[in-house]
Coordinates of C-alpha atoms and ligand atoms in Angstrom, one line a residue:
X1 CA 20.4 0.8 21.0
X2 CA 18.5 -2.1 20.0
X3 CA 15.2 -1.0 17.5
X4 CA 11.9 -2.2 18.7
X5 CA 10.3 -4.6 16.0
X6 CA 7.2 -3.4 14.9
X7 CA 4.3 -6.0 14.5
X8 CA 2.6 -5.4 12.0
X9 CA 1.3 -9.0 11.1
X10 CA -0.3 -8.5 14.8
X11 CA -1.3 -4.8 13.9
X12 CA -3.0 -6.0 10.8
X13 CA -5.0 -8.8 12.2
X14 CA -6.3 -6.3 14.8
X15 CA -7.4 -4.2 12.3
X16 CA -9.1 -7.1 10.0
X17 CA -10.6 -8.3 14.0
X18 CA -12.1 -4.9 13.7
X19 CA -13.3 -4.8 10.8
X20 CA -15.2 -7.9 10.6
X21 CA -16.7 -7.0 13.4
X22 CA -17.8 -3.5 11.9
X23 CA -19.2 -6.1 8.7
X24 CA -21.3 -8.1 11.4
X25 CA -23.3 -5.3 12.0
X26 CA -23.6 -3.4 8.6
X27 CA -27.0 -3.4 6.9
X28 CA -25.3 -6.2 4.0
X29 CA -22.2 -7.4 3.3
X30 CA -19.6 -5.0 1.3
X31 CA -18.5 -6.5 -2.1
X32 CA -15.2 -6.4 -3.6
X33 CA -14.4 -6.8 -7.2
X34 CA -10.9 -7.9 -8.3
X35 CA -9.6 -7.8 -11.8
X36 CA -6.7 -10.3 -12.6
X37 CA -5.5 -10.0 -16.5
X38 CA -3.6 -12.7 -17.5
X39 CA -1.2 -15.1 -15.7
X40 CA 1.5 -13.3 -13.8
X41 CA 2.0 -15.8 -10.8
X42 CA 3.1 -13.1 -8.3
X43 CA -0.3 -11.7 -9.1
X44 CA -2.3 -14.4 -9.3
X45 CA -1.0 -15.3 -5.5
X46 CA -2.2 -11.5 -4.6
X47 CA -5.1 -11.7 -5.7
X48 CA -5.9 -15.3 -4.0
X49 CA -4.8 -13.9 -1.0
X50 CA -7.0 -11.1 -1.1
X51 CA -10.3 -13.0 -1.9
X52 CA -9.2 -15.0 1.1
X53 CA -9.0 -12.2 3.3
X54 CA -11.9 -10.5 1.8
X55 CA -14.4 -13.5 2.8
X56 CA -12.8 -13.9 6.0
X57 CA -14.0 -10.7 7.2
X58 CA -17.5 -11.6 6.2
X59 CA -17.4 -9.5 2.7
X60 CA -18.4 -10.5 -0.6
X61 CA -15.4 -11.3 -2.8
X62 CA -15.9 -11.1 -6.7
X63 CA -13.4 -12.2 -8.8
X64 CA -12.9 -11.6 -12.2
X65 CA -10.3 -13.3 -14.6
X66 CA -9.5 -12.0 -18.2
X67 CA -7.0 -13.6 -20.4
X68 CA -3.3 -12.1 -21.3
X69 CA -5.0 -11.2 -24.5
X70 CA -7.5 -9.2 -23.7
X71 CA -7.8 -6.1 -25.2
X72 CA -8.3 -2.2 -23.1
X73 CA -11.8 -2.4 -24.6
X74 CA -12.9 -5.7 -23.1
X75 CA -11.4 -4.7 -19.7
X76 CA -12.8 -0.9 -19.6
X77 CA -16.7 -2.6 -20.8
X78 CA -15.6 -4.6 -17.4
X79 CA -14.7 -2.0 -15.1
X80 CA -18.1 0.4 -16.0
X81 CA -20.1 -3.2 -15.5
X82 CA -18.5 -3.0 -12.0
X83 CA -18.8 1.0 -12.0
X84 CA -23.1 0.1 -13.0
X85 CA -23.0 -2.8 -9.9
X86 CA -24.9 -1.8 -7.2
X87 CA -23.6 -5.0 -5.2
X88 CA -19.6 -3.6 -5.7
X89 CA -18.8 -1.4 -3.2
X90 CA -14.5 -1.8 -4.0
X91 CA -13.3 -2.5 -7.9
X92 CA -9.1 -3.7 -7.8
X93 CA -7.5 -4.1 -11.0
X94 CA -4.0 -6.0 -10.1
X95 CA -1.0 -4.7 -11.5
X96 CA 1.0 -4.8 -13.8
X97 CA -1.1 -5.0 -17.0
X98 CA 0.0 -6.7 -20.4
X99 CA 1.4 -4.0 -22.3
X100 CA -1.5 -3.4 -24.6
X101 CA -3.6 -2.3 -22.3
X102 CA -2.9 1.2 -20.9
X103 CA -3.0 1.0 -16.8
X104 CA -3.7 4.8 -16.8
X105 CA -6.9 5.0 -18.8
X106 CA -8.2 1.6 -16.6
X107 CA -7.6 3.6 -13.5
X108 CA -9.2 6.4 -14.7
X109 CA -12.1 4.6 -15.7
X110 CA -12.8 3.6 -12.4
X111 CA -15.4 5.0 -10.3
X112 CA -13.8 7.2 -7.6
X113 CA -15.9 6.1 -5.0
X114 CA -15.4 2.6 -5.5
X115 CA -11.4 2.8 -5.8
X116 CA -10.2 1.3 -3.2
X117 CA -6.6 0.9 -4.3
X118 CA -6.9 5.1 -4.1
X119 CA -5.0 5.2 -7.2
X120 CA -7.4 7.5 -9.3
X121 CA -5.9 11.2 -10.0
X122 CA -9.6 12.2 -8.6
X123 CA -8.6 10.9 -5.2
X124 CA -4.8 11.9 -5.5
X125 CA -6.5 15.4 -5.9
X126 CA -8.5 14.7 -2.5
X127 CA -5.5 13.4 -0.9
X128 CA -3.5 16.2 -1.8
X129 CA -6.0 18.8 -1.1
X130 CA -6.4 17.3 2.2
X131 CA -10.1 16.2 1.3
X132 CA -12.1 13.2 2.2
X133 CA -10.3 10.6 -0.2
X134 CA -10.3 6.8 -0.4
X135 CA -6.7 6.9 0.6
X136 CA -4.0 4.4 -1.4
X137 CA -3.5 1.3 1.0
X138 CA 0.4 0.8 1.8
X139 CA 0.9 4.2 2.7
X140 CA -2.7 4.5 4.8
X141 CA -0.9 1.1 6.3
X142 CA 2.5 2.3 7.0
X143 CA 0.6 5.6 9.0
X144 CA -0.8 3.4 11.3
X145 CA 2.5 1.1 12.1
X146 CA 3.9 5.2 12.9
X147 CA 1.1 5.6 15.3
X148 CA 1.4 1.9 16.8
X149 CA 5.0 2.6 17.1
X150 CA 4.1 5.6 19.2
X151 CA 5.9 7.7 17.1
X152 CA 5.3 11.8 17.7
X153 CA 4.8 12.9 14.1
X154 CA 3.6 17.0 15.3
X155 CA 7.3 18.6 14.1
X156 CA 9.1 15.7 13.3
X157 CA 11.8 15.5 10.6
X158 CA 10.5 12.9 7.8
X159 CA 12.2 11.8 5.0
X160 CA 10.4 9.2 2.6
X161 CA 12.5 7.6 -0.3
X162 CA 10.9 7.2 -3.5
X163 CA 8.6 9.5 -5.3
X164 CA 6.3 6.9 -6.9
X165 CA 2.3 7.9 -7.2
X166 CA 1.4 4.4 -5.5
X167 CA 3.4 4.5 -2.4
X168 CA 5.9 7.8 -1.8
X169 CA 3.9 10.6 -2.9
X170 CA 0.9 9.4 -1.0
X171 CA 2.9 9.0 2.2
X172 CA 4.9 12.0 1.6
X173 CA 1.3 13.9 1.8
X174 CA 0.1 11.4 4.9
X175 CA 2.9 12.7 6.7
X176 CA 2.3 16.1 5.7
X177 CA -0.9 15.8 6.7
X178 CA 0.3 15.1 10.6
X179 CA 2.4 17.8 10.7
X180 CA 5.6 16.2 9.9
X181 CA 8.5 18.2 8.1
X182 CA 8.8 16.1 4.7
X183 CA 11.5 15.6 2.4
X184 CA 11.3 13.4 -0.5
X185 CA 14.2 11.6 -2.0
X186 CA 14.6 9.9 -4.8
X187 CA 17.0 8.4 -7.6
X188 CA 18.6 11.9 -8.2
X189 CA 19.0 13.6 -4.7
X190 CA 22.3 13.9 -3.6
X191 CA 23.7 13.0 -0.5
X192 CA 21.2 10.2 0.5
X193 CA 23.1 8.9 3.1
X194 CA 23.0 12.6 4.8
X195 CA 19.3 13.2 3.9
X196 CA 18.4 9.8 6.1
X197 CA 20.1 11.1 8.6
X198 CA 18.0 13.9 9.5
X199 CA 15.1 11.7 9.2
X200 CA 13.1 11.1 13.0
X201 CA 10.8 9.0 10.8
X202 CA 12.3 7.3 7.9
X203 CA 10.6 5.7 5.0
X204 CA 11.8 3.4 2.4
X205 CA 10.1 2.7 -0.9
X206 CA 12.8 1.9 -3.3
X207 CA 13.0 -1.4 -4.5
X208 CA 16.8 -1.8 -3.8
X209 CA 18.1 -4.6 -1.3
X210 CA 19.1 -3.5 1.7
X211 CA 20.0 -0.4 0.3
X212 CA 19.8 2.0 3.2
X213 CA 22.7 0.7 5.7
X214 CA 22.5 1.6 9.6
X215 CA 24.8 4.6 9.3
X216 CA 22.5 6.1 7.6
X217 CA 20.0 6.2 10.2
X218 CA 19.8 8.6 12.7
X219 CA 19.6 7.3 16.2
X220 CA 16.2 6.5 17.8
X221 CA 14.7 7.2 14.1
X222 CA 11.7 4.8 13.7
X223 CA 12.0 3.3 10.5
X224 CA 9.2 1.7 8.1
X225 CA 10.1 -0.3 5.0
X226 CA 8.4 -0.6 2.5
X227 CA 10.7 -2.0 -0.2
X228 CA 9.9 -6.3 -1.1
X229 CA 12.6 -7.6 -3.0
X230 CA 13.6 -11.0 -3.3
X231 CA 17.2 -12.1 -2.9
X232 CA 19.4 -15.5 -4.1
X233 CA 19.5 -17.9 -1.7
X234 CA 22.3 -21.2 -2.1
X235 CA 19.1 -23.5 -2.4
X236 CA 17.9 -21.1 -5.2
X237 CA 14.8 -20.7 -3.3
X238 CA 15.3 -16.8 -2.2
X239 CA 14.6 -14.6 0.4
X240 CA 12.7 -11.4 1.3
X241 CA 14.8 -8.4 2.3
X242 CA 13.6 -4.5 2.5
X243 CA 14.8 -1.6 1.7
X244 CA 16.9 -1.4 4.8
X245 CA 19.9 -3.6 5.7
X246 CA 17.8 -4.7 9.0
X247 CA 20.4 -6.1 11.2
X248 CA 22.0 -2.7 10.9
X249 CA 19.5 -0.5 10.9
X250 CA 18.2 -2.0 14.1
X251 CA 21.3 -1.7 16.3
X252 CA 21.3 2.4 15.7
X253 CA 16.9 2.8 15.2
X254 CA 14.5 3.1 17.5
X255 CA 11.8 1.1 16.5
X256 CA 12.1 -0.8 12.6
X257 CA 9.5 -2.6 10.4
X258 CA 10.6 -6.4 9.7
X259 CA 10.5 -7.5 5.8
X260 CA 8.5 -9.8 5.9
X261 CA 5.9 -9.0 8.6
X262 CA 5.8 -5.6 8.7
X263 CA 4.2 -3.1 6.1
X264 CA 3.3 -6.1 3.8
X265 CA 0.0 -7.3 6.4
X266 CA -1.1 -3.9 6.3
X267 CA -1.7 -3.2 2.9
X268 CA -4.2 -6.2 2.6
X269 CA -5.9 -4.7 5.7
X270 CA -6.0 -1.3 4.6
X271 CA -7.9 -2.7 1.1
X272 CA -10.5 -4.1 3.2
X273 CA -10.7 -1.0 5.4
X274 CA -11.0 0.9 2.3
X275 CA -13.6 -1.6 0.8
X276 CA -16.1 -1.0 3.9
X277 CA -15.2 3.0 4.3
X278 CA -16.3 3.1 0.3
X279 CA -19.5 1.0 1.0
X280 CA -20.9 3.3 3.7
X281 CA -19.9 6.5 1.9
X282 CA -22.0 5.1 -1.5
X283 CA -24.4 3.3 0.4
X284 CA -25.3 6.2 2.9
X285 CA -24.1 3.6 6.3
X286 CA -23.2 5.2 9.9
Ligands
LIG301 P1 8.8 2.3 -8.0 O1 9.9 1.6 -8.8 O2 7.6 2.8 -8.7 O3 9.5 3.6 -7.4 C1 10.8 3.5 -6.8 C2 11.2 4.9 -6.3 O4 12.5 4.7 -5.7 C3 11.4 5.9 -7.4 O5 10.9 7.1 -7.0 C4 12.9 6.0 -7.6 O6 13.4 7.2 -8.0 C5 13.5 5.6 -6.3 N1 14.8 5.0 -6.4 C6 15.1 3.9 -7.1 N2 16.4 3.6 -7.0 C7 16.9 4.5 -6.2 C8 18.2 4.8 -5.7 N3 19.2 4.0 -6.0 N4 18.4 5.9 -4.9 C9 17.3 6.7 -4.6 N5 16.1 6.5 -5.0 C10 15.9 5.4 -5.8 O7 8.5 1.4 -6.7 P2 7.2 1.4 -5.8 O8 7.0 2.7 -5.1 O9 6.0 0.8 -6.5 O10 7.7 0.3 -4.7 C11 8.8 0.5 -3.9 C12 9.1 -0.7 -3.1 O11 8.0 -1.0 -2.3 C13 9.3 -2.0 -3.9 O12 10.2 -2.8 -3.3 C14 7.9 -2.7 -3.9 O13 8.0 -4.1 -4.0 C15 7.5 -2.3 -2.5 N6 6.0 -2.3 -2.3 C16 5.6 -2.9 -1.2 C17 4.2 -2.9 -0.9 C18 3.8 -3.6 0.4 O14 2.7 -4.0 0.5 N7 4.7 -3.7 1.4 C19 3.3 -2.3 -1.8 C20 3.8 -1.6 -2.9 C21 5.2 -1.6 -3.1 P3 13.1 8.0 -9.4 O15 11.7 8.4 -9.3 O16 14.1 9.1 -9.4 O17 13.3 6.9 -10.4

């Protein structure tokens, strides 16, 4: 069997199509605040991507930059400025923070309804509780590359890998939320290779390489990767692999997320879904 390649640079644009067009016709233009502390390149490219994609759907984009020395206090008087801002309907504080500011205390400082990142224990509560949550954005993106892949989720056996807070947990409880049968593996399970292979739906959020090989995939499983990681190249330039030795894992799977190209477009999209969702929950919008 050769795996389908799921799209989801196409799937995403849809969905930022969509939502720009759902901007057009809203009473104002949502605003999204982003938080960058200090100079990590990785995350200053994130978050110049995401103020990109933020005014190409016709929102607001409002960047703020603090230095590598900034202290917790300086950035929590920031966040409950943003909390106090009418105008921001979406605060985003990009990770990882410098080590002397605690990342837990700024995400709990945040303002529920405007977390769009869905990282706040308030909304994890929601999410687990099967509530109306603002939902975390890689997870609500890898859900919808499962429905664009036409996968049947009601019954299904699905095994995610990774039992972070920011991506396995929430899709462990997406999952559970549509019925699936979910295991969750992680560093200490035993048996990996056997757990995959009960998995009709299998997600991978380690951060290893190509660490899940194609006999560990069950045939016909649809597969979503989540994992980024950057490998040596001879011209010291490097690649992006997943989670998932691809070549492999597509001559046994179904239907398989790319690295790059696949999850990655959708968690951008998802931020901006959750951006507008936010604004007409606070702002009282149809
Ligand atoms: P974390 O490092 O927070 O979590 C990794 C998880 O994988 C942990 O639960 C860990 O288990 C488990 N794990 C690590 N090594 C093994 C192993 N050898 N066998 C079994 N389980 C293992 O990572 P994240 O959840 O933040 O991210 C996972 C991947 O997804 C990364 O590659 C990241 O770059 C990528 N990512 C991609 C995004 C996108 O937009 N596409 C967005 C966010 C992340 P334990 O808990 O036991 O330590």
């Amino acid at each position: 069997m050769t795996a389908r390649p799921i799209d989801g640079k196409a799937t995403a644009a849809r969905l930022r199509g969509e939502i720009a067009r759902a901007v057009a016709q809203a009473p104002a233009a949502p605003g999204l605040a982003v938080v960058l502390v200090g100079e990590d390149p990785a995350s200053a490219v994130y978050v110049r991507n995401k103020g990109a994609a933020t005014r190409e759907v016709g929102m607001r984009s409002i960047e703020h930059k603090l230095p590598a020395t900034a202290t917790q206090d300086e950035l929590l008087a920031l966040v409950a400025r943003l909390n106090g801002d009418p105008e921001v309907d979406g605060i985003l504080v990009q990770l990882p923070l410098p080590r002397q500011i605690d990342a837990q205390a700024v995400i709990a400082a945040i303002d529920p309804a405007k977390d769009v990142d869905g990282f706040h224990v308030v909304n994890a509560g929601r999410l687990a509780t099967g509530a109306e949550a603002l939902v975390p954005c890689t997870p609500r993106g890898c859900m919808i590359l499962l429905r664009e892949a036409g996968a049947t989720l009601s019954g299904a056996e699905a095994v995610v890998l990774g039992r972070s807070n920011i991506v396995g947990k929430p899709i462990a409880q997406l999952l559970l939320q549509a019925d699936c049968t979910v295991t969750i593996a992680h560093s200490r399970t035993r048996d990996l290779p056997g757990v995959c292979r009960r998995a009709d739906i299998l997600v991978a959020a380690v951060g290893r390489a190509e660490m899940v090989r194609g006999d560990w995939i069950k045939p016909g499983a649809i597969v979503i990767d989540v994992g980024i990681n950057r490998v040596p190249t001879p011209d010291g330039k490097g690649r992006l692999v997943g989670d998932v030795a691809y070549a492999e894992a597509a001559a046994v799977a179904g239907a398989i997320t790319p690295v790059p190209g696949g999850v990655g477009p959708m968690t951008i999209a998802c931020l901006l879904e959750n951006t507008l969702t936010a604004a007409r929950r606070r702002r009282g919008w149809k």
